[in-house]
Steps between C-alpha positions, in 0.01 A plus 500: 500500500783634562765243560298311194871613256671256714215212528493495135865455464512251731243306353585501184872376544386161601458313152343141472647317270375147496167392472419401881671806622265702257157314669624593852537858400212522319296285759601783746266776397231239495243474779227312597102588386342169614372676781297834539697810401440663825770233630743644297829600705622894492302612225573820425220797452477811294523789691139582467306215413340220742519211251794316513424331220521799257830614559740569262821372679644141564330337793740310676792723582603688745497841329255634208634376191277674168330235255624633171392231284269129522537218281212287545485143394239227527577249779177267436644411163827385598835383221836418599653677217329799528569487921864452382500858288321666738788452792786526241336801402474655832825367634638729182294807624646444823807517373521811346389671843095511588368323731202229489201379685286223477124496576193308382139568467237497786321209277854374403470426108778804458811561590674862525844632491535807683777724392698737635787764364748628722658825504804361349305338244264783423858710489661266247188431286412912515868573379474232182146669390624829541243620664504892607454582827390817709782781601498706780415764263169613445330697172260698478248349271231695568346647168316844466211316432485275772275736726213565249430077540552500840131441554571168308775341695485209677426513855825608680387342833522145299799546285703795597745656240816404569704687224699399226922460545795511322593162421857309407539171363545323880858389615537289845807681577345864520163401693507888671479673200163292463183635685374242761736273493345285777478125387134421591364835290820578235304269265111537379325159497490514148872529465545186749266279312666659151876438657356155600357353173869576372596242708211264429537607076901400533530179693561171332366192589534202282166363400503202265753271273482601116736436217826602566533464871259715815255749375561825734178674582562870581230676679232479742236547183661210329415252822175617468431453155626142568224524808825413743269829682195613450590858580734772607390826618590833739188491800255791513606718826216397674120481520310764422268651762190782512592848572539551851553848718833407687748743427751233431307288269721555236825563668753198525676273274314317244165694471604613130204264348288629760611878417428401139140325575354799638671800311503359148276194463192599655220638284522815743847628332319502113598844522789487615918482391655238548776387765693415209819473715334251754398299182864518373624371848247217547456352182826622303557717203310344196198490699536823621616624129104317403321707765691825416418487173133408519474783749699765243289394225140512694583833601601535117158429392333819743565689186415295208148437724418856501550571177365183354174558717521884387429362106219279650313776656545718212360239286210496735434859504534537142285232442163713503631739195689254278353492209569129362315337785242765489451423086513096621207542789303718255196200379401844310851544297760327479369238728261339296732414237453128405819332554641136303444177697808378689458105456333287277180396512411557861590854519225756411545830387536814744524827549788689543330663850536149645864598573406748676671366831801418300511853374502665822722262694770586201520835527546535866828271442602630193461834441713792409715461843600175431799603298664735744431201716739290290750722451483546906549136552773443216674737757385354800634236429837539399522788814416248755783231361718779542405653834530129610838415389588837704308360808673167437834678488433631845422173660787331361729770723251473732548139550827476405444267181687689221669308228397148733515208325373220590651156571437296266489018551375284333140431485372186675305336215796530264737345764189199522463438127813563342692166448816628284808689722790700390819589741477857570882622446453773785379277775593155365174350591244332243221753435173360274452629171259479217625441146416762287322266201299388844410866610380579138271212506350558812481903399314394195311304670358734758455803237274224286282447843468844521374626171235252517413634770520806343282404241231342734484845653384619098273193507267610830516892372341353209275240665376840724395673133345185389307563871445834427333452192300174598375693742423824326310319283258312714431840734424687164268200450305538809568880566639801348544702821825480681619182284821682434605600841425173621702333230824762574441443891423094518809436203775693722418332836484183317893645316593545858440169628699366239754747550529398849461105483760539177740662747511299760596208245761676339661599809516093574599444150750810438715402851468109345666648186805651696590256716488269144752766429749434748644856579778486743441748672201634733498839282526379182239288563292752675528718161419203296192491664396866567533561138282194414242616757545834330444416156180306500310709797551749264288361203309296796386854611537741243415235191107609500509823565769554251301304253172781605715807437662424188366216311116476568320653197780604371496297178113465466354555117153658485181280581460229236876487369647128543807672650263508817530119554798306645509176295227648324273327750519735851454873488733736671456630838419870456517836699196698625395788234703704781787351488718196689610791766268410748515152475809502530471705848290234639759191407742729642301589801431107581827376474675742676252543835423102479839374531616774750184335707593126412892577592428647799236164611820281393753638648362611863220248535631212350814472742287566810307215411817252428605650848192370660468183387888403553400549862180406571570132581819633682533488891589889520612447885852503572599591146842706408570809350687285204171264466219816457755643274550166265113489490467836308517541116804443340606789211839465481561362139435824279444745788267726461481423129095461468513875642718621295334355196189629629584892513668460157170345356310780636777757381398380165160576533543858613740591223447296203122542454458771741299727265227271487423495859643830697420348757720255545769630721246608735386124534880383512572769811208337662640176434809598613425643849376199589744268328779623720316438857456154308801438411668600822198304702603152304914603568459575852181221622470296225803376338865329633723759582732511157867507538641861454615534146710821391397699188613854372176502212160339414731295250306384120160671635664863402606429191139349393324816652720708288359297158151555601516834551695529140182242369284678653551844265445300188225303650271809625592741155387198313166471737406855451579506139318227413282339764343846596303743332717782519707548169158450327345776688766728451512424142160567490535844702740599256316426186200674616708764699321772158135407558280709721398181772478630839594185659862325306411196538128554372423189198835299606267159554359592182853486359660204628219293419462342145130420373471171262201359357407207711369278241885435463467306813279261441694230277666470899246593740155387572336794624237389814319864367539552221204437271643308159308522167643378170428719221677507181816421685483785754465494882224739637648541879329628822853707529631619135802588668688458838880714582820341636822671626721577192682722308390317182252581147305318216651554180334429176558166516328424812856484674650578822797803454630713764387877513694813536469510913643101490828652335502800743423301809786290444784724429395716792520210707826379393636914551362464825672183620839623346443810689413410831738198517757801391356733768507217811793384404704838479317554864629179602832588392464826705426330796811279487741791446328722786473260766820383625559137641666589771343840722799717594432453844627102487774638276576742816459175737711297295793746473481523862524092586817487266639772666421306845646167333830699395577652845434171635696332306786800510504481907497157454835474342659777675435289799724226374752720392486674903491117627803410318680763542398487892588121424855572420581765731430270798731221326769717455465626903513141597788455259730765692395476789576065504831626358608818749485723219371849550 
């Protein structure tokens, strides 16, 4: 490939300009598939492989020629006008320097366009992105650390370390300054197929007449979205094959998705790093940016797990000596209380030892180490946001993406449905537009779709408590005995189902919304629609469990009060006599591990089914590279977006309402262990290879993080303050801190349970046990008197008014939320001021490269000033020495 500078120039210099001219040249990269492929003339191999069919170079030339991009079209379908865009299209790409050829399908309903960048191409497109390239300089980017996880690096006999380099924005005129300047290895395969969809993203081709004169489509995505292709795509670097013992297995050129296959996508490497560089150079940087921050923030949760599982186990080893559970078990004390019915007419009265289970399951999560736990994780949280942006910092030196923005055109289905066109004074060219009464119409519009969405997501949290209390009500009918747990277990998988059905219609409906919207660009729209996704998975999720922790039995009025009834007709739901705590642990619990185990069936399982069925009616012999490739999932609109959305959902549920189930980051690092080998199985096997897009950050995804973990302070103070039995306990402790009990918490059922006489239930309950008499006006009951969780007393007049412990209860709770929002904040606030964005070690790194850049760019000019100089002096000689003078 060496002589390829010339070649291209060559080629290239030979426009077509009229239409017949354009066919020929076209027509010459085509070649005949009538016939078997094993006809074909000087096909060209890889190095390595026995397939000619899989290769990833051009197959009818005399010299290996790198595919860097298909276009595939569908040939059985066949329109004039379409036919005419195509070559126009390509005669344009031609133009501006690659080179094209044409193939078809071994069954012949699709057409491909193989394309190919040339140095001087890949040179020209490489200097207008400003990409950074290698210097003959080496760092030393080795970190103290580094050795203590050596255990946990990839395998160095697959993907060897090949050190990080000083880089400089590249120039063609000082290629040996640059390390490796050779032109078949100067450029990654990402780069090529990034360098290459500039070309594709910035070629005009003129697609249909509109009003005021030839509509000028821009863009390989726009000829798609007007299906003049059906796709456009980089190939995978070949197939990938089992482990085998030859030492050179993985040496060559284009074994980086076999390198990747067997050190980061088998199950095998759970345990270990990832080749994040390999990543970076196969799939680009925002991928790689993805998988290097799922990997920071698994090994971010190692921490969180321990301690988290630390307050379970202390919950379970405390469980034998604390003293409410012990006074709730007790059929001989406390246990044989008789506690208020908790429905109408089919529920029966119980005792209070029937929440026994309930008891016991609520102190091992919430117990006295539940509030260092939530201070802990306010911490966390904010700590690993930090460390992150410092690891993020790194990688953008690392990969040379600092202050990168991105290019940004037009998007294709605003070019498509946009009918009104302004001059653009810069360019003088008609650009669409949308008037701006127009984009308020269509903005009100799609807001309006989504709050009712919004509010059908209240509707089915409410239909589930309807459930729940249906349901209660028939088990208390037929059994006493486990009707609650079954209620609180059956209502949240039924709340995840909905949850998850819900979702995936508001995904359809929310990206129906934004395109409605018309944003011109790709990121505007892409933010339109992230924060729409946001917004309603967060009350799709959140919306019940929110509703458990702060609003359930929160604004019941004691047994036989009308205030019990909505619409005076249906009674409230109501919390166990030991609180909503551990029901809320269980709706946690479900929704959490169940959609981590319904994600992970959708998104691996799903597309290896779709995989299997495109070809299992397909003749598989004699297929290409480009064809296997074109079969395999397509996830290029919002790449990797479902992921993303999926670790911030689950980010959610280990800060927000982490205090009601410790255990939660110990079921996210599970998750997450296997998530990445997922991930990086469906990027690598099961999906089109994406074009290489350049990112320096994890873009709107940060900034949301950052308001959960804010959220999540208020939402766990206001969990432990009020959902949990803790402020009453300690108010308890503190008023009884003078008596002589030898256990503190000795008579604190007693306490928080009010008695009331239950004939004041009967004008609204029919009592299946209770034996009725009517005598002068007075009810002679089985039970005189039943107990209900409340701070609350009779007065004189047979009403309801708080006691002296309802008062003291709730100003200690409101102290305590003041204080520990005041207490995680201020630690917060620590934590940003202590941990610096930037680790003095990139500072170091950074001074260094501008240092680099400076002498360059010193020697650089000194050198014209020596050349000129040189320049004249050899003018002058000839000047004398034409003339005779000395």
């Amino acid at each position: 490939m060496a002589d390829e500078k010339s070649d291209s120039v060559s080629e290239k210099q030979a426009p077509v300009i009229d239409e017949n001219s354009r066919d020929t040249a076209i027509a010459m990269t085509e070649f005949d598939t009538s016939t078997n492929n094993g006809s074909r003339r000087d096909l060209i191999r890889d190095s390595d492989d026995g397939d000619p069919n899989q290769t990833m170079f051009f197959t009818l030339e005399d010299k290996p020629r790198r595919i860097d991009f298909v276009l595939v079209y569908e040939t059985d379908k066949f329109d004039p006008a379409k036919d005419r865009q195509r070559k126009t299209f390509e005669q344009n790409l031609t133009d501006v320097g690659v080179i094209l050829e044409h193939d078809t399908s071994a069954d012949g309903k699709l057409g491909c366009v193989k394309i190919h960048s040339p140095w001087e191409a890949l040179m020209k497109g490489a200097k207008l992105l400003g990409l950074r390239k290698r210097l003959n300089v080496k760092m030393d980017s080795k970190r103290a650390l580094d050795s203590c996880f050596r255990f946990f690096s990839p395998d160095q006999s697959i993907v060897p370390d090949e050190g990080h380099f000083f880089t400089a924005p590249f120039d063609p005129s000082k290629l040996n300054l640059f390390a490796n300047n050779d032109p078949d290895e100067f450029f990654t395969n990402a780069e090529r197929n990034l360098i290459t969809k500039l070309f594709l993203d910035s070629t005009e081709c003129p697609v249909e007449e509109k009003e005021g004169g030839v509509y000028i489509n821009k863009g390989i995505d726009s000829l798609i979205n007007h299906e003049v292709y059906s796709a456009a795509f980089p190939l995978h670097e070949g197939n990938i094959k089992p482990m085998s013992n030859d030492p050179n297995f993985f040496k060559g050129k284009d074994k980086d998705r076999l390198r990747l296959y067997h050190s980061w996508a088998k199950p095998c490497n759970a345990f270990r790093l990832q080749p994040l560089e390999y990543v970076r150079k196969y799939f680009g940087e925002k991928i790689g940016l993805y998988f290097a921050w799922l990997g920071f923030y698994t090994t971010f949760l190692i921490p969180a797990t321990v301690f988290g599982f630390g307050v379970f186990l202390y919950g379970l080893i405390t469980l034998p000596t604390d003293q409410t559970s012990k006074d709730a078990c007790n059929v001989k004390g406390a246990g044989n209380f008789t506690l208020c019915p908790l429905c109408d007419n089919l529920c029966d009265f119980e005792k209070l030892s029937d929440s026994c289970l309930y008891a016991r399951l609520t102190h091992v999560f919430d117990n006295y180490g539940t509030v260092a736990f939530a201070v802990f994780m306010a911490g966390w949280a904010l700590a690993f946001l930090e460390f992150w942006k410092r690891s993020q910092a790194a990688l953008q030196f690392m990969w040379s993406t600092n202050n990168y923005e991105a290019y940004e055109k037009l998007r294709p289905g605003y070019e498509k449905n946009v009918k009104k066109y302004i001059v653009n004074p810069v360019t003088g060219k008609k650009e669409p537009t949308v008037p701006a009464h127009e984009q308020l119409l269509r903005l009100f519009t799609s807001m309006s779709m989504i709050f009712f969405l919004i509010c059908v997501v209240c509707i089915a949290i409410f239909a589930v408590l309807v459930y729940r209390l249906a349901v209660a009500a028939a088990l208390f009918a037929v059994d006493q005995n486990g009707a609650k747990l079954i209620t609180t277990v059956t209502a949240s998988v039924l709340n995840l189902i909905i949850i998850t059905v819900l979702g995936f219609i508001y995904n359809w409906l929310a990206l129906i919304a934004t395109k409605l919207e018309k944003h011109k660009t790709f990121s505007d729209h892409e933010e339109s629609y992230t924060f729409k996704i946001i917004v309603f998975q967060f009350i799709n999720y959140y919306g019940s469990i929110i509703y458990i922790a702060f609003f359930k039995g929160s604004f019941i009025d004691p047994p036989g009060k009308k205030n019990m009834y909505v619409f005076g007709k249906y009674r409230q739901d109501e919390c166990d006599p030991t609180g909503c705590f551990i029901e809320l642990t269980i709706q946690l619990a479900i929704i959490m591990v169940g959609k981590q185990a319904l994600n992970g069936f959708i998104e691996f399982i799903l597309p290896a089914i779709k995989n299997c069925f495109r070809r299992v009616n397909e003749n598989t012999i004699g297929r290409q590279r480009w064809e296997d490739d074109y079969d395999l999932e397509d996830n290029s609109t919002f790449l990797f977006f479902d992921e993303y959305l999926e670790m911030v959902i689950q980010f959610g549920f280990v800060t927000l309402f982490v205090v009601a189930f410790p255990l939660a980051p110990l079921f996210a690092l599970i998750n997450n262990v296997i998530e990445i080998r997922l991930d990086a199985y469906k990027a690598v096997k099961l999906f089109r290879r994406p074009t290489a897009i350049r990112a320096q950050d994890i873009g709107a995804w940060y900034p949301t993080l950052r308001g959960f973990a804010y959220i999540a302070v208020i939402t766990n103070a206001f969990i432990i303050g009020w959902t949990s039995e803790f402020i009453p306990k300690m108010v308890y402790i503190w008023n009884h801190r003078h008596s002589n009990a030898s256990v503190p918490l000795d008579g604190y059922l007693d306490s928080s349970l009010t008695s009331v006489n239950a004939s004041l239930l009967i004008p609204t309950n029919e009592l299946r046990n209770a034996k009725i008499y009517v005598e002068n006006s007075f009810y002679e009951l089985l039970y005189p008197e039943c107990r209900f969780h409340g701070y609350v007393q009779m007065n004189e007049q047979w009403k309801y008014e708080p006691t002296r412990e309802y008062f003291q209860i709730f100003f200690a709770r409101m102290v305590f939320v003041i204080i520990f929002e005041h207490l995680c904040f201020l630690v917060m606030s620590l934590i940003s001021i202590l941990i610096p964005d930037v680790s003095a070690r990139i500072k170091r790194m950074k001074r260094y490269e501008r240092q680099i850049q400076q002498r360059m760019d010193f020697e650089e000019s000194f050198t014209d000033v020596r050349d000129k100089r040189v320049s004249m002096y050899l003018e002058a000689t000839r000047f004398y020495t034409h003339n005779g003078l000395q």
